[in-house]
Short mmCIF file of C-alpha atoms in Angstrom, two decimals:
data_model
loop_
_atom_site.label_atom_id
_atom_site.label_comp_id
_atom_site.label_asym_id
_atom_site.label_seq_id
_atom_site.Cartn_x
_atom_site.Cartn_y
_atom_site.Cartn_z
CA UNK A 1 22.13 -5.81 2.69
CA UNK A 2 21.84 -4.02 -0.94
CA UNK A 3 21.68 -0.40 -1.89
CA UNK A 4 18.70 1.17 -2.90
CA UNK A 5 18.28 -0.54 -6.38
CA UNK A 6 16.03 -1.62 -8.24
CA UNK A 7 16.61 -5.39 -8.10
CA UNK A 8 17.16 -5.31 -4.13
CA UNK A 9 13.51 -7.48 -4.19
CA UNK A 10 15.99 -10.77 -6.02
CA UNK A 11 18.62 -9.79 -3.21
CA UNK A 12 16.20 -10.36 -0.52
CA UNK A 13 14.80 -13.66 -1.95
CA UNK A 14 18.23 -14.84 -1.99
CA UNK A 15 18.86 -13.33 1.33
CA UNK A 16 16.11 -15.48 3.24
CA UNK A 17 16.90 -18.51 1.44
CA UNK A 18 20.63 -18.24 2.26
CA UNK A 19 19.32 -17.32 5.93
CA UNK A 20 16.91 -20.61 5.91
CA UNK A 21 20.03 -22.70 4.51
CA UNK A 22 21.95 -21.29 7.76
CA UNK A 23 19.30 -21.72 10.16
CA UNK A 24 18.78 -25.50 9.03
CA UNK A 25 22.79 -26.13 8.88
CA UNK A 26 22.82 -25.02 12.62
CA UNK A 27 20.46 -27.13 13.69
CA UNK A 28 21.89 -29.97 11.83
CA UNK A 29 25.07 -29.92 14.02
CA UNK A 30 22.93 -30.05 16.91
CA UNK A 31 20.72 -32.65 15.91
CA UNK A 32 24.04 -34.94 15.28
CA UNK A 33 25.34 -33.64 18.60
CA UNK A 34 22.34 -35.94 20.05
CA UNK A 35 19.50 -34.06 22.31
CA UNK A 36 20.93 -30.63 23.44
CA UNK A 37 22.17 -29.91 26.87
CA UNK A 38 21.78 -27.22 28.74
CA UNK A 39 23.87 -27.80 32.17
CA UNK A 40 22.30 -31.08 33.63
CA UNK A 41 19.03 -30.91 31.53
CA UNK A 42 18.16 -32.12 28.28
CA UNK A 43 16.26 -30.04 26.09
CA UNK A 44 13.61 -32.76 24.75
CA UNK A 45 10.02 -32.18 24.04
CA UNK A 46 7.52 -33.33 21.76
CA UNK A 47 8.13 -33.57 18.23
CA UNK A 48 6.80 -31.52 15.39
CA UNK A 49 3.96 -34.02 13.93
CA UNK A 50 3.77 -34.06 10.25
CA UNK A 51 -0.09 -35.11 11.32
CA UNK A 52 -1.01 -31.61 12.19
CA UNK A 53 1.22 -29.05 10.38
CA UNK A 54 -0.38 -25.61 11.10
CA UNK A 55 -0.91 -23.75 13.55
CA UNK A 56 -3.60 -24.62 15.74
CA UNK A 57 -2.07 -27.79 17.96
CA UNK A 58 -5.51 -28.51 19.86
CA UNK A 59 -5.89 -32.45 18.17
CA UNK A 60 -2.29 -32.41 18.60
CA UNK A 61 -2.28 -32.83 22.51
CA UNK A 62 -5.43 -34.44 22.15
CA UNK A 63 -4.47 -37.04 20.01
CA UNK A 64 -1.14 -37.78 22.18
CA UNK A 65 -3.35 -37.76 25.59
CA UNK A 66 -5.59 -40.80 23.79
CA UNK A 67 -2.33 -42.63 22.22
CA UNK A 68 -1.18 -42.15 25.94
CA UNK A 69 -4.14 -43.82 27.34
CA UNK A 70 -4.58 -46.25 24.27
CA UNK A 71 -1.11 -47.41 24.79
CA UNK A 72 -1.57 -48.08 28.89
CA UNK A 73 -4.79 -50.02 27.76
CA UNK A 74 -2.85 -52.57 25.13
CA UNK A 75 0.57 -52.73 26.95
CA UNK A 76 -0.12 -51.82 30.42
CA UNK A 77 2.38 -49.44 31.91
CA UNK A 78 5.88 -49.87 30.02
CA UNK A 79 8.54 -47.47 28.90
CA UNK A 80 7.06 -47.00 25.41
CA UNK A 81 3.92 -45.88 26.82
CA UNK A 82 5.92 -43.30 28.53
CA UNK A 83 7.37 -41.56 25.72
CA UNK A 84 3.51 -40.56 24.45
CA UNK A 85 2.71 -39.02 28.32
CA UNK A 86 6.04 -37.36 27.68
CA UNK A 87 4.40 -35.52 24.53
CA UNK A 88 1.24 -34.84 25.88
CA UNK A 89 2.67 -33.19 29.34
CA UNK A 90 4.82 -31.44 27.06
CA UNK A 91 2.02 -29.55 24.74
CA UNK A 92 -1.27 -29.66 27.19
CA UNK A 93 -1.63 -27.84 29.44
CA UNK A 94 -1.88 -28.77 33.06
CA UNK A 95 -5.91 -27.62 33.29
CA UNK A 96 -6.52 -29.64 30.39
CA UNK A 97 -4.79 -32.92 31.21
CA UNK A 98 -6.74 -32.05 35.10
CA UNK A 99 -9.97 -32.04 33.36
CA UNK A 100 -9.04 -34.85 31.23
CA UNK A 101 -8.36 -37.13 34.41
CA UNK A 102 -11.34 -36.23 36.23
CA UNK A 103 -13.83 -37.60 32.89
CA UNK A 104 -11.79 -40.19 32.69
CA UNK A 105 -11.94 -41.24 36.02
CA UNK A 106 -15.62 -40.45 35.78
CA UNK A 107 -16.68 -42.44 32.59
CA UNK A 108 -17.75 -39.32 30.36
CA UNK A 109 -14.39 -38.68 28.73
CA UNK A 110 -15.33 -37.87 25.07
CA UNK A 111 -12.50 -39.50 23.43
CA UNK A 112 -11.48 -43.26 21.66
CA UNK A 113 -9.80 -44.60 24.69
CA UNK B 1 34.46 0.03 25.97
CA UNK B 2 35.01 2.19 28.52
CA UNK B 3 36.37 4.79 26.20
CA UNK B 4 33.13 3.93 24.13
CA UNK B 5 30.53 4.78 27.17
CA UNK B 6 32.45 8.12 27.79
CA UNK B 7 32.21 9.06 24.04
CA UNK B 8 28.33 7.80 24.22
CA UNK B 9 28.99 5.30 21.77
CA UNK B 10 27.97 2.09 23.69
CA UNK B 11 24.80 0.63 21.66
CA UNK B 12 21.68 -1.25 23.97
CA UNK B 13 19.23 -2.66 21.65
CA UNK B 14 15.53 -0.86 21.76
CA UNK B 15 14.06 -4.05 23.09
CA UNK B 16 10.87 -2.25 24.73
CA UNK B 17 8.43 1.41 23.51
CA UNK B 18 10.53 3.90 23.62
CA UNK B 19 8.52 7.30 24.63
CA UNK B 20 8.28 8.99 20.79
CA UNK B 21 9.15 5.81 19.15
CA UNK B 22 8.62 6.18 15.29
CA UNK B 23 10.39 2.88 13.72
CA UNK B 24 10.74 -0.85 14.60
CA UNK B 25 11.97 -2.15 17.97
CA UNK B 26 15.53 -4.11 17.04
CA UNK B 27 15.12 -7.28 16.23
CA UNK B 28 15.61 -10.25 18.16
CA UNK B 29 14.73 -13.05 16.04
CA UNK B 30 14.90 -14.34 11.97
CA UNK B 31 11.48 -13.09 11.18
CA UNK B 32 11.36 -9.84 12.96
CA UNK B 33 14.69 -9.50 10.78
CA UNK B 34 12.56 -10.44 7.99
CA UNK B 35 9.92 -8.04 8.64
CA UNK B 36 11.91 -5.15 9.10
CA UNK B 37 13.46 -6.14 5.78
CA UNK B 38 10.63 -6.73 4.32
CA UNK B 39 9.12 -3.10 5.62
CA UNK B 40 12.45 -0.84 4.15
CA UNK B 41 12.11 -2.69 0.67
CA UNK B 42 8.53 -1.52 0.27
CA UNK B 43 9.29 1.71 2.11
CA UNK B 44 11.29 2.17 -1.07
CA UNK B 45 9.23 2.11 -3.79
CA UNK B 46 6.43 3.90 -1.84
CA UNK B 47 8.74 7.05 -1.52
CA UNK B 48 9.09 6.36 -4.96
CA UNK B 49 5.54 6.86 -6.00
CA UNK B 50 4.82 9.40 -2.73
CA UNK B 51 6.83 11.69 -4.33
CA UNK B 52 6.13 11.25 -8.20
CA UNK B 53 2.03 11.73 -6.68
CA UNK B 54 2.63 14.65 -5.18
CA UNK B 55 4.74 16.27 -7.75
CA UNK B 56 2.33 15.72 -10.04
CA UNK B 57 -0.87 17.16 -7.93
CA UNK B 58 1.22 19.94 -6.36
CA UNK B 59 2.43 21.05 -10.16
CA UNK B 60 -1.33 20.50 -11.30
CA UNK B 61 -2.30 22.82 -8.41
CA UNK B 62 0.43 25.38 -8.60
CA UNK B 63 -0.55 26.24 -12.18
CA UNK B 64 -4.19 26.55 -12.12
CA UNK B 65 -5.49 29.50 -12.44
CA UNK B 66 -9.26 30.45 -12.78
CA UNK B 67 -8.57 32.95 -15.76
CA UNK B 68 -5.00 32.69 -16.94
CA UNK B 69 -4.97 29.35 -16.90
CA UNK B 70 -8.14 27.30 -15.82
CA UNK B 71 -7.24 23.88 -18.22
CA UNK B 72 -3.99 23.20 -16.82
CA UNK B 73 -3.76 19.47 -18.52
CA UNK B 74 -2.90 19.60 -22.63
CA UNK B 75 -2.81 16.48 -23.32
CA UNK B 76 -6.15 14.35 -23.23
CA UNK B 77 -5.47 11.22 -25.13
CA UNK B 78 -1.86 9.06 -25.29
CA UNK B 79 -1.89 5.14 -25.92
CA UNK B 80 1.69 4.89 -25.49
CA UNK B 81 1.92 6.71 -22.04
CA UNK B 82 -1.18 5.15 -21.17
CA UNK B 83 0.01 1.06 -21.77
CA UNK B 84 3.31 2.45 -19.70
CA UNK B 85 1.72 4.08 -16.66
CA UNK B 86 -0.03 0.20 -16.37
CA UNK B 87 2.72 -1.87 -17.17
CA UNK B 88 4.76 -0.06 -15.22
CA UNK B 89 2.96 0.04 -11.73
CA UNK B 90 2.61 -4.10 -12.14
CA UNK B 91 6.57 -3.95 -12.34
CA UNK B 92 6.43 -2.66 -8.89
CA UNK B 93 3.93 -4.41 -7.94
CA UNK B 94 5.88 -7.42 -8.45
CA UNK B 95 9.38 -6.13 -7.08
CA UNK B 96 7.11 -5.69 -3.64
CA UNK B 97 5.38 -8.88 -3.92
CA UNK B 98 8.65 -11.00 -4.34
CA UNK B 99 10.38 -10.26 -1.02
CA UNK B 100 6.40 -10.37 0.76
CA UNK B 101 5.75 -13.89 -0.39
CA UNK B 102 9.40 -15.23 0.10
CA UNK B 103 8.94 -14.00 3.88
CA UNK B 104 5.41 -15.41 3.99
CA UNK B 105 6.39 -18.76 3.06
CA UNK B 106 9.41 -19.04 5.01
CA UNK B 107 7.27 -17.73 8.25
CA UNK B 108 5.24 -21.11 7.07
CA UNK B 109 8.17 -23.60 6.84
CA UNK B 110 8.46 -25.80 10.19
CA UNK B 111 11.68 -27.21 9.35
CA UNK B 112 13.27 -28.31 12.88
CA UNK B 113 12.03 -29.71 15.57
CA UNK B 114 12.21 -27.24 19.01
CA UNK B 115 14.37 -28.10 21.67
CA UNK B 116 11.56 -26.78 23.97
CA UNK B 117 7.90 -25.92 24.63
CA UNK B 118 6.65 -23.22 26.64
CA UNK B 119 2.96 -22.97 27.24
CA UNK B 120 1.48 -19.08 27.82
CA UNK B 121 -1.76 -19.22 28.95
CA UNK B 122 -3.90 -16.05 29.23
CA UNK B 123 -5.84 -15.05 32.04
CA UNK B 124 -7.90 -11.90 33.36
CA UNK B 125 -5.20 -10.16 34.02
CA UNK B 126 -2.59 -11.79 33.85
CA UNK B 127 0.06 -14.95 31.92
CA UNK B 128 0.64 -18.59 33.70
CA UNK B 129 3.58 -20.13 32.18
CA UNK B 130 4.07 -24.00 31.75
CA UNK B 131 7.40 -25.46 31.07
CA UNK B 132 6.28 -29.37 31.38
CA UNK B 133 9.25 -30.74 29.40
CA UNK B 134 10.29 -31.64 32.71
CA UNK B 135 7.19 -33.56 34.50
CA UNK B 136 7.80 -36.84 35.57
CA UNK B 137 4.12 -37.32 36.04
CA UNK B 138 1.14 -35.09 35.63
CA UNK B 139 1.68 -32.70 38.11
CA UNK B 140 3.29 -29.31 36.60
CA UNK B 141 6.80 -29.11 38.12
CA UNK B 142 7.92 -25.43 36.63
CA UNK B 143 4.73 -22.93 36.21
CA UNK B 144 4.03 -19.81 37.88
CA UNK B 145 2.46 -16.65 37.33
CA UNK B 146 3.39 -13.24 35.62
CA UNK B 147 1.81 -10.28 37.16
CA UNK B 148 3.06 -7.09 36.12
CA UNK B 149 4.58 -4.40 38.63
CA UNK B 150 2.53 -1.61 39.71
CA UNK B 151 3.52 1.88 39.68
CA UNK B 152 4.12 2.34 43.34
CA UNK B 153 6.13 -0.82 43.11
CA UNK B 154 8.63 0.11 40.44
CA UNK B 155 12.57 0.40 41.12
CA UNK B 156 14.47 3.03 39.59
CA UNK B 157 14.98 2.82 36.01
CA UNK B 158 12.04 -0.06 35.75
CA UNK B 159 10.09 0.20 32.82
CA UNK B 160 5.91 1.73 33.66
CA UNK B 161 3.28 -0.67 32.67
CA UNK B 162 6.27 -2.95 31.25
CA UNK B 163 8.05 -4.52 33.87
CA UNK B 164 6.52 -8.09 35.70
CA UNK B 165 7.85 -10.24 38.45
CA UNK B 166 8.35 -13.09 37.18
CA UNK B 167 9.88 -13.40 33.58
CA UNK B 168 9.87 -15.87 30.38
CA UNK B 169 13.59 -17.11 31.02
CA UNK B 170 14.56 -19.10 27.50
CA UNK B 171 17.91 -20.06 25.89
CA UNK B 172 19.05 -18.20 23.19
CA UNK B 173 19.92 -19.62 19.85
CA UNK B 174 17.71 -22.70 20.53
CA UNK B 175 14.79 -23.69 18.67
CA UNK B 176 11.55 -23.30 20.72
CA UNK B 177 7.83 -24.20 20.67
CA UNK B 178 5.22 -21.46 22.01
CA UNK B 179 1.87 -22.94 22.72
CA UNK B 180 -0.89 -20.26 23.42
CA UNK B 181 -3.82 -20.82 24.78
CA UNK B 182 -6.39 -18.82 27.27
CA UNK B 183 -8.17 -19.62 30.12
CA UNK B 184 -11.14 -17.42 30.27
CA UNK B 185 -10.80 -14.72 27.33
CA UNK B 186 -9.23 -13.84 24.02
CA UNK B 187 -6.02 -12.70 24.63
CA UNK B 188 -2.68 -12.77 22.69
CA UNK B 189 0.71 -12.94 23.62
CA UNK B 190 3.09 -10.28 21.53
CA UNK B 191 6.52 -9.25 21.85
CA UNK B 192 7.47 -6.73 18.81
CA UNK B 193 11.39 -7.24 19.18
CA UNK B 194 10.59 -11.73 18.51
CA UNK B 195 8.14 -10.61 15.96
CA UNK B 196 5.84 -12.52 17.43
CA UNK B 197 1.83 -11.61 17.88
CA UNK B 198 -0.39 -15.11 18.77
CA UNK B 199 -3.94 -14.78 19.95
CA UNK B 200 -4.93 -16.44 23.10
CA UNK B 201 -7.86 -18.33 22.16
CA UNK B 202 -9.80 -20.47 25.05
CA UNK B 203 -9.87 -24.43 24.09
CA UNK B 204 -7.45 -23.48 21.07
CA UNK B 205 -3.60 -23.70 21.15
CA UNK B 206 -1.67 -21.98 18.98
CA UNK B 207 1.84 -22.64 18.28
CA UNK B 208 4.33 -20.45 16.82
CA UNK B 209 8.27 -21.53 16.88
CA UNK B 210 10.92 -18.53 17.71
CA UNK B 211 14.43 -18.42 17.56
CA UNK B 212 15.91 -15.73 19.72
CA UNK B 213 19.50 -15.18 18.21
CA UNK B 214 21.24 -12.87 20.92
CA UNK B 215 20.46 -12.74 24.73
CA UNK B 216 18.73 -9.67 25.90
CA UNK B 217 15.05 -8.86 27.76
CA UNK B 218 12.32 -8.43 25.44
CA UNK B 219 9.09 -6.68 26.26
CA UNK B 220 5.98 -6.85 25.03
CA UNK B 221 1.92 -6.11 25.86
CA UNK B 222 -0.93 -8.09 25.92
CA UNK B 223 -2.97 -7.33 22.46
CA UNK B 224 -6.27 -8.40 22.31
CA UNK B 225 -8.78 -7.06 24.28
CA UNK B 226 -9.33 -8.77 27.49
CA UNK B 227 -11.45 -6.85 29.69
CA UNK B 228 -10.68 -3.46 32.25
CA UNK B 229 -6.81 -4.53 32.77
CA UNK B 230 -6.13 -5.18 29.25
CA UNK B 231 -3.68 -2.62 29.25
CA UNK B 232 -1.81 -4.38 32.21
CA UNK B 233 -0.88 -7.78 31.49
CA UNK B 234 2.61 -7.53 30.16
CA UNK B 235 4.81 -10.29 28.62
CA UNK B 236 8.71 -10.07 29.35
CA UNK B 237 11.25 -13.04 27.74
CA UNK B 238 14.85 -12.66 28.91
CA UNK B 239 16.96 -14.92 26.85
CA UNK B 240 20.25 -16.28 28.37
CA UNK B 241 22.81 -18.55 27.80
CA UNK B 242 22.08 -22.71 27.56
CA UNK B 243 23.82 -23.20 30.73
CA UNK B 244 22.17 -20.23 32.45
CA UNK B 245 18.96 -21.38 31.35
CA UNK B 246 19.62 -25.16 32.63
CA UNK B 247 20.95 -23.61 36.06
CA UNK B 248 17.36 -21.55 36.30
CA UNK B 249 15.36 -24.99 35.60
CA UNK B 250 17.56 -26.65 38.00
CA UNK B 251 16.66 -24.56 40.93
CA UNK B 252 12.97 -23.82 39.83
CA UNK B 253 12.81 -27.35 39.99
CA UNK B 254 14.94 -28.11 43.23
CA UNK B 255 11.71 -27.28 45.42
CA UNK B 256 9.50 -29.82 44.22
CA UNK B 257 12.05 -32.99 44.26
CA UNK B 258 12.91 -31.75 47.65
CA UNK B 259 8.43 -31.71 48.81
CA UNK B 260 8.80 -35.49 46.82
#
């Protein structure tokens, strides 16, 4: 990783990019390879949304609960519908989707259904 | 190896506090890698200047002396040495600050998409972790609770105020999502060997994406302040093989498709 010298701060710049161009190449391979395996399950969860590309992921699930819900509401239930509850199992969590239900079932969810 | 353990020479990663601990725990991940990098580059250039200081004030010290000597600078003005001792500060300056932002940015870049998401959710006193990749429907098929071990409880060779029954299992070398979140209190969910620290903030989830490059149990504490058992709400991630890890979801899940 260097000596001691004086241009070791160039080394290290190269050093993460070459480590970024490795980490991406992996992933690559798998990403051909189709969704990953691990025994019998398939490692699949919700993608990264370009929509919301920090950290905080609150609209995230929230926006994937209503597409959810929007979805059942203009195609009823069908198999592209269930790729959305898929995503929003994936990133809320369980108290939050609970709550959800309940307002929903109640009239007072605050959301564009 | 076993000529290696009799000389000693076997080498277990410092993956949890070590009593007297003085320098990073190893690390598990690219950006604790970075960090540490990051840390000895700078760690350079302030010897550097730690030492040029205090030769300077220790010299300036040693030869004062309130009637032989009671000036002890000569030299009072100096344009030359003056324009070099600025310039020459911002050129270390910016050898520090080229390896800091280059590690910053990269921390940024969300480049792949996880193969998994793993929710941590904070209580008083304890984690609930959600692995709902799996749900068929709304119900949570693989949570549970992480309470750490008391004292009396501990097995030989358990580590105090560390140790919890139930741990993170995750595959190594695999892309995964972290989602944060609390469910009462600020918390935050930190494990120093995945250079990872991510508060636990009620109706907020935070995400941050790890990749854990070799198998191992990490250990980490709870760091925000969360009320009298702050100090006892531990966070453990074992990391194991793909296969392993799809054998453990297999028979978490067994249970419920059985109940069904």
């Amino acid at each position: 990783m260097g000596g001691r010298r004086v241009f070791v701060g160039y080394s290290v710049l190269i050093n993460f990019k070459i480590r970024q161009g490795k980490i991406s190449a992996i992933h690559r391979l798998s990403s051909f390879a189709g969704s990953v395996m691990a025994g019998e399950i398939a490692l699949k969860t919700a993608p990264a949304d370009f929509r919301f590309p920090t950290t905080n992921q609150t609209r995230h699930c929230f926006t994937r609960y209503i597409e959810f819900h929007r979805c059942l509401a203009a195609k009823g239930e069908s198999n592209e519908c269930e790729r959305f509850a898929k995503y929003y199992r994936s990133l809320c969590p369980g108290e939050w989707v609970e709550r959800w239900n309940e307002q929903r079932k109640n009239g007072i969810f605050p959301g564009p259904l | 190896m076993i000529v290696l353990e009799w000389l000693f020479l076997t080498i277990a990663a410092c993956d949890a506090a070590e009593p007297w601990q003085l320098g990073f725990q190893d690390a598990a991940t690219p950006m604790m890698q970075g960090i540490i990098d990051l840390h000895h580059d700078i760690f350079f250039f302030l010897i550097l200047i730690l030492v040029f200081v205090l030769w300077i004030l220790v010299r300036a010290l040693w030869h004062f002396h309130y009637q032989k000597n009671p000036i002890p600078q000569r030299i009072v003005h100096g344009t030359t040495i003056e324009i070099l001792w600025t310039i020459f500060p911002s050129i270390i300056l910016m050898f520090i600050a080229i390896p800091s932002f280059a590690l910053l940015y990269s921390m940024d870049e969300v480049v792949v998409d996880p193969a998994i998401t793993i929710k941590a959710i904070g209580h008083q006193w304890y984690w609930t972790y959600e692995y709902s990749d799996y749900n068929s429907s709304d119900e949570q098929s693989l949570t549970f609770d992480s309470y750490m071990i008391p004292e009396d409880d501990l097995e030989l060779g358990q580590l105090r105020l560390l140790e919890v029954d139930n741990r993170v299992v995750v595959p190594a070398k695999t892309h995964l999502r972290i989602i944060v979140t609390s469910a009462d209190v600020l918390h935050s969910w930190a494990v120093p060997s995945l250079g990872v620290k991510c508060d636990a903030v009620p109706g907020r989830l935070n995400q941050i994406s790890i990749l854990v490059q070799r198998e191992g149990v990490y250990y980490g504490q709870c760091s925000e302040i969360c009320g009298t058992n702050h100090a006892f709400m531990p966070i453990v991630v074992e990391a194991v093989s793909r296969k392993d890890y799809g054998s453990w979801v297999s028979n978490q899940l067994i249970p419920q498709t059985g109940e069904a």
